[in-house]
Amino acid sequence: MVVQPGQAAEESVSGQILTVKDLTISYGGVPALSGVNLDIRENEIFGIIGPANAGKTSFLKAINRMDMFTAGMGVQGEIRFCGQDVQTLKNVYALRSAIGVVFPLPVGLPMTIYDNVALAPRLRGIKARQDLDVIVERCLERAALWDEVKDRLDSLGSLLSGGQQQRLTIARALSQEPTLLMLDEFSIAVDPVTTMRIEDVLKELRQEMTIILVTNLVQQANRLADRTAFFLQGSCVEVGDTATLFTGGAQDQRTTDYIEGRFG
Amino acid sequence: MSDIATQDFDRRNRDWYIDKLVQLVVFFGGISAIVFIIGIFVFITKEGFGFILNTMDPVEFFTSPYWEPSDEDAPEYGILALIAGTASVTGLALIVAIPFSLGAAIFVGEFATGKTRELLKILVELLAAIPSVVWGFIGLTIMNPIIIDLFDVPVGLTVLNAGIILGLMTAPIMTSIAEDALKAVPDRYREAAEAMGATRWQVIFKVVLPAAKNGLLGAVLLGVGRGFGETMAVLLATGHSVNIPDSVFDSVRALTATIAAELGETAVGSDHYQALFTIGIFLFVITFVINLTADLVVRGVRKG
């Protein structure tokens, strides 16, 4: 039975996990994304679609303060995560550990598969082997990778194939037990069958966490997202229920055009 | 249901404080490099400054080929011959080292596989670790008679000898750096070129070398810096006689070797002592410029 995207969105109107007000992101003074206002609700899958250079990845970077790593990247406006302003909070590491991120290209860290997934729990101070075993197995199961690697957890994570590494990256993000999971075009390096398996996992994960799904695949947003935002050339054109947007109910003609593949 | 309320990103835990502490410690580690370099510069400047202000005639210092600081009546402080000595030896060393090191780097990086490659890398690094006095000794006892026999010249301690010795000395270091530069070229570049039917040599010449251009140039410049600063091998192999060379069969004397050989015999604070420190300042500035250029070249910063 398929959960209709629209339904869930209506049910969880109450808790807003992320609020963004007048967000402007610039690189060396040149705006890359401006005037974004949106709320992300607890336990929804929030899709972000849009062509290249729309500002999607910059948006994710600003949320977990990865702008600190990028010289010349400036962030104005307000982003509140769990009610706290991410620009001014005092412990950015605590913020990041509550947000899992999966980048477009897989990053298998140069350590064993087991250690890759056990890294975040260990950073949190979990040392007991049996506890780690449970976490590692559960996260790899959820990332649809357990069956393929359960007999070789001691081999290097960086030696896995691209698609496997991406699932390893997802398992690692899940091992943080994040409040918010951000996926940036995760399916670029993954085959369609595995993509579908991960998509099923994401639907289940919605019970436990909020997910921001940046995707190039319009239909992926349609399949998964409760609500979808359309970013275009550095601005957020519109945010709406996915069901509405994908059935011709978009406010802005450009959104409809993009969804129906007339440009981009 | 969720733990939103319980999360507090303002609470600084132990990990946060450890992070700050480590940042502080490594900050001092990083700053120490600057402190040391300024300290050294201040020291050699202080020791040589009196000479620069009082005794030195800058024109004579850089243009006179006569270095006779021990002459009691009219000591002469001209370092032109010393500069010529250092430059000629370094130049010849580069002519020797560049083909060797580039060839070695290309072979190790692009052609050698498995055990050959590992063995070669270890050997190259071992070669780089040979003390310079050993190289000087080889120049003095092995190269010297060979050069005398082979070219029928009276003395074998010459620019040729020192240049070859210094070239062989710098080659391993340049090889290491050049190989790092080749290794930094992503394999997908090679695959893309090979997929078009390019031969191994074409791939290397047309794709890999241009892509590694900055790193290779940097390797050469660091070799130059090493040649300028090298003392012991050059002292032993050049013949150590003040002379502007006409050919590679002339003996010369290097800037560094002059300091090494004479500093122990001079009275602290004397003109001669201070003149040697002035050579030190000159060397410091030259090496600084070379290293800085090498660094900028490696990073691909274009000047102007």
Coordinates of C-alpha atoms in Angstrom, one line a residue:
Chain A
M1 CA 0.0 0.0 0.0
V2 CA 1.4 3.3 -1.0
V3 CA 1.2 6.3 1.3
Q4 CA -0.2 9.3 -0.6
P5 CA 2.3 12.1 -0.2
G6 CA -0.3 14.7 0.5
Q7 CA -1.8 12.9 3.5
A8 CA 1.3 12.8 5.7
A9 CA 1.9 16.5 5.1
E10 CA -1.5 17.5 6.4
E11 CA -1.1 15.3 9.5
S12 CA 2.2 16.9 10.7
V13 CA 1.4 20.5 10.4
S14 CA 2.3 21.1 14.0
G15 CA 6.0 20.6 14.5
Q16 CA 8.3 22.7 12.4
I17 CA 11.9 21.4 12.6
L18 CA 13.5 23.9 10.3
T19 CA 12.4 27.5 9.5
V20 CA 14.1 29.6 6.9
K21 CA 13.6 33.3 6.7
D22 CA 14.9 35.6 4.1
L23 CA 17.9 33.4 3.4
T24 CA 20.5 34.8 1.0
I25 CA 23.6 32.9 0.2
S26 CA 26.5 34.5 -1.7
Y27 CA 29.9 33.5 -2.9
G28 CA 32.4 36.4 -2.9
G29 CA 29.5 38.9 -2.7
V30 CA 27.7 37.4 -5.7
P31 CA 24.3 36.0 -4.6
A32 CA 23.8 32.3 -5.4
L33 CA 20.5 31.9 -3.7
S34 CA 18.3 34.8 -2.4
G35 CA 15.1 35.5 -0.6
V36 CA 14.2 31.9 0.5
N37 CA 11.4 31.5 3.0
L38 CA 10.2 28.1 3.9
D39 CA 9.4 25.7 6.7
I40 CA 10.2 22.1 7.0
R41 CA 7.9 20.0 9.1
E42 CA 8.8 17.2 11.4
N43 CA 8.8 13.8 9.9
E44 CA 8.2 14.8 6.3
I45 CA 10.2 14.2 3.3
F46 CA 10.8 17.6 1.8
G47 CA 11.9 17.5 -1.8
I48 CA 13.9 20.2 -3.5
I49 CA 14.0 20.1 -7.3
G50 CA 15.5 22.4 -9.8
P51 CA 18.2 22.5 -12.6
A52 CA 21.9 23.0 -11.9
N53 CA 23.0 26.2 -10.3
A54 CA 19.7 26.7 -8.7
G55 CA 21.3 26.9 -5.2
K56 CA 20.1 23.6 -3.9
T57 CA 23.4 22.4 -2.6
S58 CA 24.3 25.8 -1.2
F59 CA 21.0 25.6 0.7
L60 CA 22.0 22.3 2.4
K61 CA 25.5 23.7 3.2
A62 CA 24.0 26.7 5.0
I63 CA 21.8 24.4 7.2
N64 CA 24.5 22.4 8.8
R65 CA 27.0 25.3 8.7
M66 CA 29.3 23.8 6.1
D67 CA 29.6 27.3 4.8
M68 CA 32.5 27.6 7.3
F69 CA 34.6 25.4 5.0
T70 CA 34.0 27.4 1.9
A71 CA 36.0 30.6 1.6
G72 CA 33.9 33.6 0.5
M73 CA 30.6 31.9 1.2
G74 CA 28.3 34.3 3.0
V75 CA 25.0 33.5 4.6
Q76 CA 22.4 36.2 5.5
G77 CA 19.0 35.7 6.9
E78 CA 17.8 33.2 9.5
I79 CA 17.8 29.4 9.7
R80 CA 16.3 27.9 12.8
F81 CA 16.8 24.2 13.4
C82 CA 14.9 22.8 16.3
G83 CA 14.2 26.4 17.3
Q84 CA 17.8 27.5 17.4
D85 CA 19.5 29.9 15.0
V86 CA 22.2 27.9 13.3
Q87 CA 24.3 31.0 12.7
T88 CA 24.6 31.9 16.4
L89 CA 24.4 28.6 18.3
K90 CA 27.5 27.9 20.3
N91 CA 28.3 24.2 19.5
V92 CA 28.3 23.7 15.8
Y93 CA 29.5 20.1 16.2
A94 CA 26.4 19.2 18.2
L95 CA 24.4 20.7 15.4
R96 CA 26.1 18.7 12.7
S97 CA 25.9 15.4 14.7
A98 CA 22.1 15.9 14.7
I99 CA 22.0 16.3 10.9
G100 CA 23.0 13.5 8.6
V101 CA 24.3 14.4 5.1
V102 CA 24.7 12.2 2.0
F103 CA 26.7 13.9 -0.8
P104 CA 26.1 13.3 -4.5
L105 CA 29.3 11.3 -4.9
P106 CA 29.9 8.5 -2.4
V107 CA 32.5 8.9 0.2
G108 CA 33.7 5.6 1.6
L109 CA 36.2 6.6 4.3
P110 CA 39.5 4.7 4.1
M111 CA 38.7 2.3 6.9
T112 CA 36.8 -1.0 7.1
I113 CA 33.1 -1.1 6.3
Y114 CA 32.4 -1.8 10.0
D115 CA 34.5 1.2 11.1
N116 CA 32.8 3.4 8.6
V117 CA 29.4 2.8 10.1
A118 CA 30.7 2.6 13.7
L119 CA 32.5 6.0 13.4
A120 CA 29.6 8.2 14.4
P121 CA 28.5 6.0 17.4
R122 CA 32.1 5.9 18.6
L123 CA 32.4 9.7 18.3
R124 CA 29.3 9.8 20.6
G125 CA 31.2 7.6 23.1
I126 CA 29.6 4.2 22.4
K127 CA 32.5 1.7 22.9
A128 CA 30.9 -1.7 23.7
R129 CA 31.4 -4.1 20.8
Q130 CA 27.9 -5.7 21.1
D131 CA 26.2 -2.2 21.0
L132 CA 28.2 -1.2 17.9
D133 CA 27.5 -4.6 16.3
V134 CA 23.8 -3.9 16.6
I135 CA 24.0 -0.4 15.2
V136 CA 26.2 -1.4 12.3
E137 CA 24.0 -4.3 11.3
R138 CA 20.8 -2.2 11.6
C139 CA 22.2 0.8 9.6
L140 CA 23.6 -1.5 6.9
E141 CA 20.3 -3.3 6.7
R142 CA 18.4 -0.1 6.3
A143 CA 20.8 1.1 3.6
A144 CA 20.1 -2.1 1.7
L145 CA 23.8 -3.1 1.9
W146 CA 23.9 -5.7 4.7
D147 CA 23.4 -8.8 2.5
E148 CA 26.2 -7.8 0.2
V149 CA 28.8 -7.0 2.8
K150 CA 27.9 -9.0 5.9
D151 CA 30.7 -11.5 5.2
R152 CA 33.4 -8.9 4.7
L153 CA 32.9 -6.2 7.2
D154 CA 36.6 -6.0 7.7
S155 CA 37.4 -5.1 4.1
L156 CA 38.1 -1.5 3.2
G157 CA 35.0 0.7 2.6
S158 CA 36.8 2.7 -0.1
L159 CA 37.2 -0.5 -2.2
L160 CA 33.4 -1.0 -2.6
S161 CA 31.8 -0.2 -6.0
G162 CA 30.3 3.2 -6.4
G163 CA 26.8 2.2 -5.7
Q164 CA 27.8 0.2 -2.7
Q165 CA 29.9 3.1 -1.4
Q166 CA 26.9 5.4 -1.7
R167 CA 24.8 2.9 0.4
L168 CA 27.6 2.8 2.9
T169 CA 27.5 6.6 3.0
I170 CA 23.8 6.4 3.7
A171 CA 24.4 3.8 6.4
R172 CA 27.0 6.0 8.0
A173 CA 24.6 9.0 8.0
L174 CA 21.9 6.8 9.6
S175 CA 24.4 5.7 12.3
Q176 CA 24.4 9.3 13.6
E177 CA 20.7 8.7 14.4
P178 CA 20.1 12.1 12.9
T179 CA 17.0 14.3 13.6
L180 CA 17.3 15.6 10.0
L181 CA 18.7 13.6 7.1
M182 CA 19.8 15.6 4.0
L183 CA 20.3 13.7 0.8
D184 CA 21.9 15.6 -2.1
E185 CA 21.2 13.8 -5.3
F186 CA 22.1 10.5 -3.7
S187 CA 21.1 8.4 -6.7
I188 CA 23.6 9.8 -9.1
A189 CA 26.0 7.0 -8.6
V190 CA 23.5 4.3 -7.8
D191 CA 21.8 1.9 -10.2
P192 CA 18.0 2.1 -10.6
V193 CA 17.2 -1.1 -8.7
T194 CA 19.2 0.0 -5.7
T195 CA 17.7 3.4 -6.0
M196 CA 14.3 2.0 -5.6
R197 CA 15.4 0.0 -2.6
I198 CA 16.8 3.0 -0.9
E199 CA 13.7 5.0 -1.7
D200 CA 11.6 2.3 0.1
V201 CA 14.0 2.7 3.1
L202 CA 13.5 6.5 3.0
K203 CA 9.7 6.1 3.2
E204 CA 10.2 4.0 6.4
L205 CA 12.7 6.4 7.9
R206 CA 10.1 9.2 7.8
Q207 CA 8.7 7.7 11.0
E208 CA 11.9 8.6 12.8
M209 CA 13.4 11.6 11.2
T210 CA 12.8 14.5 8.8
I211 CA 14.4 14.1 5.4
I212 CA 15.4 16.8 2.9
L213 CA 15.8 15.2 -0.5
V214 CA 17.6 17.3 -3.2
T215 CA 17.1 15.6 -6.5
N216 CA 17.6 16.0 -10.2
L217 CA 15.0 13.4 -10.8
V218 CA 11.6 15.1 -10.8
Q219 CA 9.8 11.8 -10.6
Q220 CA 11.9 10.8 -7.5
A221 CA 10.5 13.9 -5.7
N222 CA 7.0 12.8 -6.9
R223 CA 7.5 9.3 -5.5
L224 CA 8.9 10.3 -2.2
A225 CA 8.3 13.9 -1.1
D226 CA 5.4 15.1 0.9
R227 CA 6.0 18.6 -0.1
T228 CA 8.4 19.9 -2.8
A229 CA 10.2 23.2 -3.3
F230 CA 11.2 24.3 -6.8
F231 CA 14.5 26.2 -6.9
L232 CA 15.5 28.1 -10.1
Q233 CA 18.5 30.3 -10.8
G234 CA 19.1 31.3 -7.2
S235 CA 15.6 31.7 -5.9
C236 CA 12.9 29.5 -4.5
V237 CA 10.1 29.7 -7.0
E238 CA 7.5 27.9 -5.0
V239 CA 6.8 25.4 -2.2
G240 CA 3.8 23.2 -2.3
D241 CA 2.3 19.8 -1.7
T242 CA 3.9 17.4 -4.1
A243 CA 0.6 16.0 -5.1
T244 CA -0.7 19.4 -6.0
L245 CA 2.4 20.4 -7.8
F246 CA 2.5 17.3 -9.9
T247 CA -1.1 17.4 -10.8
G248 CA -0.9 20.7 -12.5
G249 CA -1.7 22.8 -9.4
A250 CA 1.5 24.8 -9.3
Q251 CA 1.1 28.5 -8.8
D252 CA 3.9 29.4 -11.1
Q253 CA 4.0 28.4 -14.7
R254 CA 7.8 27.7 -14.5
T255 CA 7.2 25.0 -11.9
T256 CA 4.8 23.2 -14.1
D257 CA 7.1 23.6 -17.1
Y258 CA 10.0 22.1 -15.2
I259 CA 8.0 19.2 -13.8
E260 CA 6.7 18.4 -17.2
G261 CA 10.1 18.5 -18.7
R262 CA 9.7 21.5 -21.0
F263 CA 13.0 23.0 -19.8
G264 CA 15.9 22.4 -17.5
Chain B
M1 CA 7.8 11.4 20.1
S2 CA 10.8 13.3 19.0
D3 CA 13.7 14.6 21.0
I4 CA 13.5 18.1 19.4
A5 CA 13.0 19.7 22.8
T6 CA 15.9 17.9 24.4
Q7 CA 18.5 19.0 21.9
D8 CA 20.5 22.0 22.9
F9 CA 23.1 23.2 20.4
D10 CA 24.3 25.8 22.8
R11 CA 25.7 23.4 25.4
R12 CA 29.4 23.1 25.0
N13 CA 30.4 19.6 26.0
R14 CA 33.8 18.0 26.7
D15 CA 34.5 17.3 23.0
W16 CA 34.0 21.0 22.2
Y17 CA 36.5 22.1 24.8
I18 CA 39.0 19.4 23.7
D19 CA 38.6 20.7 20.1
K20 CA 39.4 24.3 21.2
L21 CA 42.4 23.1 23.2
V22 CA 43.8 21.2 20.3
Q23 CA 43.2 24.1 18.0
L24 CA 45.2 26.3 20.4
V25 CA 48.1 23.8 20.6
V26 CA 48.4 23.3 16.8
F27 CA 48.1 27.1 16.4
F28 CA 51.3 27.5 18.4
G29 CA 52.9 24.7 16.4
G30 CA 52.0 26.6 13.2
I31 CA 53.1 30.0 14.5
S32 CA 56.5 28.5 15.7
A33 CA 57.6 28.2 12.0
I34 CA 57.1 31.9 11.6
V35 CA 58.8 32.7 14.9
F36 CA 61.8 30.5 13.9
I37 CA 62.2 32.0 10.4
I38 CA 62.0 35.6 11.7
G39 CA 64.4 34.6 14.6
I40 CA 67.0 33.2 12.2
F41 CA 66.7 36.2 9.9
V42 CA 67.0 38.7 12.8
F43 CA 70.1 36.8 14.0
I44 CA 72.0 36.6 10.8
T45 CA 71.0 40.2 10.0
K46 CA 72.2 41.4 13.4
E47 CA 75.6 39.7 12.9
G48 CA 76.1 41.0 9.4
F49 CA 74.6 44.4 9.8
G50 CA 77.6 46.3 11.0
F51 CA 79.5 45.2 7.9
I52 CA 76.7 46.3 5.6
L53 CA 76.5 49.7 7.2
N54 CA 80.2 50.5 7.7
T55 CA 82.6 48.5 5.6
M56 CA 80.7 47.2 2.7
D57 CA 80.7 48.8 -0.7
P58 CA 77.7 47.2 -2.3
V59 CA 79.0 47.6 -5.8
E60 CA 82.3 46.1 -4.9
F61 CA 80.7 43.3 -2.9
F62 CA 78.6 42.1 -5.8
T63 CA 80.9 42.9 -8.7
S64 CA 84.4 42.2 -7.5
P65 CA 85.8 38.8 -8.2
Y66 CA 88.4 39.2 -5.4
W67 CA 87.6 37.5 -2.1
E68 CA 90.7 38.2 0.1
P69 CA 89.3 38.9 3.5
S70 CA 92.5 37.7 5.3
D71 CA 94.7 40.3 3.6
E72 CA 95.8 42.5 6.5
D73 CA 96.6 45.6 4.5
A74 CA 93.7 45.7 2.1
P75 CA 91.1 43.0 2.6
E76 CA 88.8 42.6 -0.4
Y77 CA 85.2 41.4 -0.1
G78 CA 84.0 40.6 -3.5
I79 CA 81.6 37.7 -3.9
L80 CA 81.1 37.7 -7.7
A81 CA 83.4 34.7 -8.0
L82 CA 81.6 32.9 -5.3
I83 CA 78.2 33.6 -6.9
A84 CA 79.7 32.4 -10.2
G85 CA 80.9 29.2 -8.4
T86 CA 77.6 28.4 -6.8
A87 CA 75.6 29.3 -10.0
S88 CA 77.9 27.2 -12.3
V89 CA 77.8 24.2 -10.1
T90 CA 74.0 24.5 -9.5
G91 CA 73.4 25.0 -13.2
L92 CA 75.4 21.9 -14.2
A93 CA 73.7 20.0 -11.4
L94 CA 70.3 20.8 -12.9
I95 CA 71.4 19.7 -16.3
V96 CA 72.4 16.4 -14.8
A97 CA 69.5 16.1 -12.4
I98 CA 66.5 17.0 -14.6
P99 CA 66.7 14.2 -17.1
F100 CA 67.6 11.7 -14.4
S101 CA 64.8 12.7 -12.0
L102 CA 62.2 13.2 -14.6
G103 CA 63.0 9.9 -16.2
A104 CA 63.0 8.1 -12.9
A105 CA 59.7 9.8 -11.9
I106 CA 58.0 8.9 -15.1
F107 CA 59.2 5.3 -14.9
V108 CA 58.3 4.8 -11.2
G109 CA 55.0 6.7 -11.6
E110 CA 53.7 5.5 -14.9
F111 CA 55.5 2.3 -16.0
A112 CA 56.8 0.3 -13.1
T113 CA 54.3 -1.9 -11.3
G114 CA 54.1 -4.0 -8.2
K115 CA 57.4 -4.9 -6.6
T116 CA 59.6 -3.1 -9.0
R117 CA 57.8 0.1 -8.3
E118 CA 57.9 -0.4 -4.5
L119 CA 61.6 -1.3 -4.6
L120 CA 62.5 1.7 -6.7
K121 CA 60.6 4.1 -4.5
I122 CA 62.4 2.8 -1.4
L123 CA 65.8 3.0 -3.2
V124 CA 65.1 6.5 -4.4
E125 CA 64.2 7.6 -0.9
L126 CA 67.3 5.8 0.5
L127 CA 69.4 7.7 -2.1
A128 CA 68.0 11.0 -0.9
A129 CA 69.0 10.1 2.7
I130 CA 72.7 9.7 2.0
P131 CA 74.6 12.3 4.0
S132 CA 76.1 15.1 1.8
V133 CA 79.6 14.5 3.2
V134 CA 79.5 11.0 1.7
W135 CA 78.7 12.5 -1.7
G136 CA 81.6 15.0 -1.2
F137 CA 83.9 12.1 -0.3
I138 CA 82.9 10.3 -3.5
G139 CA 83.7 13.4 -5.5
L140 CA 87.0 13.7 -3.8
T141 CA 88.2 10.1 -4.0
I142 CA 86.4 8.5 -7.0
M143 CA 85.3 11.3 -9.4
N144 CA 88.5 13.2 -9.0
P145 CA 90.9 10.6 -10.5
I146 CA 88.3 9.5 -13.1
I147 CA 88.1 13.1 -14.4
I148 CA 91.9 13.5 -14.4
D149 CA 92.3 10.3 -16.4
L150 CA 89.4 10.7 -18.7
F151 CA 89.9 14.3 -19.8
D152 CA 93.6 14.6 -19.2
V153 CA 93.4 17.6 -16.9
P154 CA 95.6 18.5 -13.9
V155 CA 92.9 18.8 -11.3
G156 CA 89.7 16.8 -11.1
L157 CA 88.1 18.9 -8.3
T158 CA 86.1 21.2 -10.7
V159 CA 82.7 22.5 -11.7
L160 CA 82.2 19.2 -13.6
N161 CA 82.9 17.1 -10.6
A162 CA 80.8 19.1 -8.2
G163 CA 78.0 19.6 -10.7
I164 CA 77.7 15.8 -11.3
I165 CA 77.9 15.1 -7.6
L166 CA 75.3 17.8 -6.7
G167 CA 73.1 16.6 -9.6
L168 CA 73.1 13.0 -8.4
M169 CA 72.4 14.3 -4.9
T170 CA 69.4 16.4 -5.9
A171 CA 68.0 13.9 -8.4
P172 CA 66.4 11.6 -5.7
I173 CA 64.6 14.5 -4.0
M174 CA 63.4 15.9 -7.3
T175 CA 62.3 12.4 -8.3
S176 CA 60.2 12.1 -5.2
I177 CA 58.5 15.4 -5.7
A178 CA 58.0 14.9 -9.4
E179 CA 56.5 11.5 -8.8
D180 CA 54.1 12.9 -6.3
A181 CA 53.1 15.4 -8.9
L182 CA 52.5 12.7 -11.4
K183 CA 50.6 10.6 -8.9
A184 CA 48.3 13.6 -8.2
V185 CA 47.1 13.4 -11.8
P186 CA 43.7 11.6 -11.6
D187 CA 43.6 8.2 -13.3
R188 CA 40.5 9.2 -15.2
Y189 CA 42.6 11.6 -17.2
R190 CA 44.8 8.7 -18.3
E191 CA 41.8 6.4 -18.9
A192 CA 40.0 9.1 -21.0
A193 CA 43.2 9.5 -23.2
E194 CA 43.9 5.8 -23.4
A195 CA 40.3 5.2 -24.5
M196 CA 40.9 7.4 -27.5
G197 CA 43.7 5.0 -28.6
A198 CA 46.6 7.1 -27.4
T199 CA 49.9 5.2 -26.8
R200 CA 51.4 5.1 -23.3
W201 CA 54.0 7.8 -24.4
Q202 CA 51.3 10.0 -25.9
V203 CA 49.2 9.7 -22.8
I204 CA 52.2 10.8 -20.7
F205 CA 53.5 13.5 -23.0
K206 CA 50.1 15.0 -24.0
V207 CA 48.0 14.5 -20.9
V208 CA 49.9 13.6 -17.7
L209 CA 52.9 15.9 -18.0
P210 CA 50.9 19.0 -18.9
A211 CA 48.5 18.2 -16.0
A212 CA 51.5 17.8 -13.6
K213 CA 53.3 20.8 -15.0
N214 CA 53.2 23.0 -11.9
G215 CA 54.3 20.2 -9.6
L216 CA 57.2 19.3 -11.9
L217 CA 58.4 22.9 -12.2
G218 CA 58.2 23.1 -8.4
A219 CA 60.3 20.0 -8.1
V220 CA 63.0 21.6 -10.3
L221 CA 62.9 24.9 -8.3
L222 CA 63.3 23.0 -5.1
G223 CA 66.3 21.3 -6.7
V224 CA 67.7 24.7 -7.4
G225 CA 67.1 25.8 -3.8
R226 CA 68.8 22.6 -2.6
G227 CA 71.8 23.2 -4.9
F228 CA 72.2 26.7 -3.7
G229 CA 72.2 25.7 -0.1
E230 CA 74.3 22.6 -0.3
T231 CA 77.6 23.0 1.4
M232 CA 79.7 20.0 2.3
A233 CA 79.6 18.1 -1.0
V234 CA 80.3 21.3 -2.9
L235 CA 83.1 22.2 -0.5
L236 CA 84.9 18.9 -1.1
A237 CA 84.3 18.5 -4.8
T238 CA 84.8 22.0 -6.2
G239 CA 88.5 22.5 -5.3
H240 CA 87.5 25.5 -3.2
S241 CA 89.5 28.1 -5.1
V242 CA 88.1 31.6 -5.8
N243 CA 87.8 31.7 -9.5
I244 CA 85.3 32.7 -12.2
P245 CA 85.2 29.6 -14.3
D246 CA 85.9 29.6 -18.0
S247 CA 85.0 26.0 -18.5
V248 CA 83.7 23.0 -16.5
F249 CA 87.3 22.0 -15.8
D250 CA 88.0 25.0 -13.6
S251 CA 88.0 24.9 -9.8
V252 CA 85.5 27.2 -8.1
R253 CA 84.3 28.1 -4.7
A254 CA 80.7 28.2 -3.5
L255 CA 79.1 30.8 -1.2
T256 CA 78.0 28.2 1.3
A257 CA 81.4 26.5 1.3
T258 CA 83.1 29.8 2.0
I259 CA 81.1 30.4 5.1
A260 CA 81.6 26.8 6.3
A261 CA 85.4 26.9 5.7
E262 CA 86.1 30.4 7.1
L263 CA 83.7 31.1 9.9
G264 CA 85.6 29.0 12.4
E265 CA 88.8 30.9 11.9
T266 CA 87.4 34.5 12.2
A267 CA 87.2 36.6 15.3
V268 CA 83.6 37.1 16.4
G269 CA 82.5 40.6 15.4
S270 CA 85.4 41.3 12.9
D271 CA 84.8 42.6 9.4
H272 CA 85.6 39.1 8.0
Y273 CA 83.1 37.5 10.4
Q274 CA 80.4 40.1 9.5
A275 CA 81.1 39.7 5.8
L276 CA 80.5 36.0 6.1
F277 CA 77.2 36.7 7.7
T278 CA 76.4 39.1 4.9
I279 CA 76.9 36.2 2.5
G280 CA 74.5 34.3 4.8
I281 CA 71.9 37.1 4.4
F282 CA 72.3 36.9 0.7
L283 CA 71.9 33.1 0.6
F284 CA 68.9 33.4 2.9
V285 CA 67.2 35.9 0.6
I286 CA 68.0 33.8 -2.5
T287 CA 66.7 30.6 -1.0
F288 CA 63.7 32.4 0.3
V289 CA 62.9 33.8 -3.2
I290 CA 63.4 30.4 -4.8
N291 CA 61.3 28.5 -2.3
L292 CA 58.6 31.1 -2.5
T293 CA 58.6 30.9 -6.3
A294 CA 58.5 27.1 -6.1
D295 CA 55.6 27.3 -3.8
L296 CA 53.7 29.7 -6.0
V297 CA 54.4 27.7 -9.1
V298 CA 53.2 24.5 -7.4
R299 CA 50.0 26.2 -6.5
G300 CA 49.7 27.5 -10.0
V301 CA 49.6 31.1 -9.2
R302 CA 50.6 33.2 -12.1
K303 CA 52.6 36.3 -11.6
G304 CA 51.9 39.7 -13.0

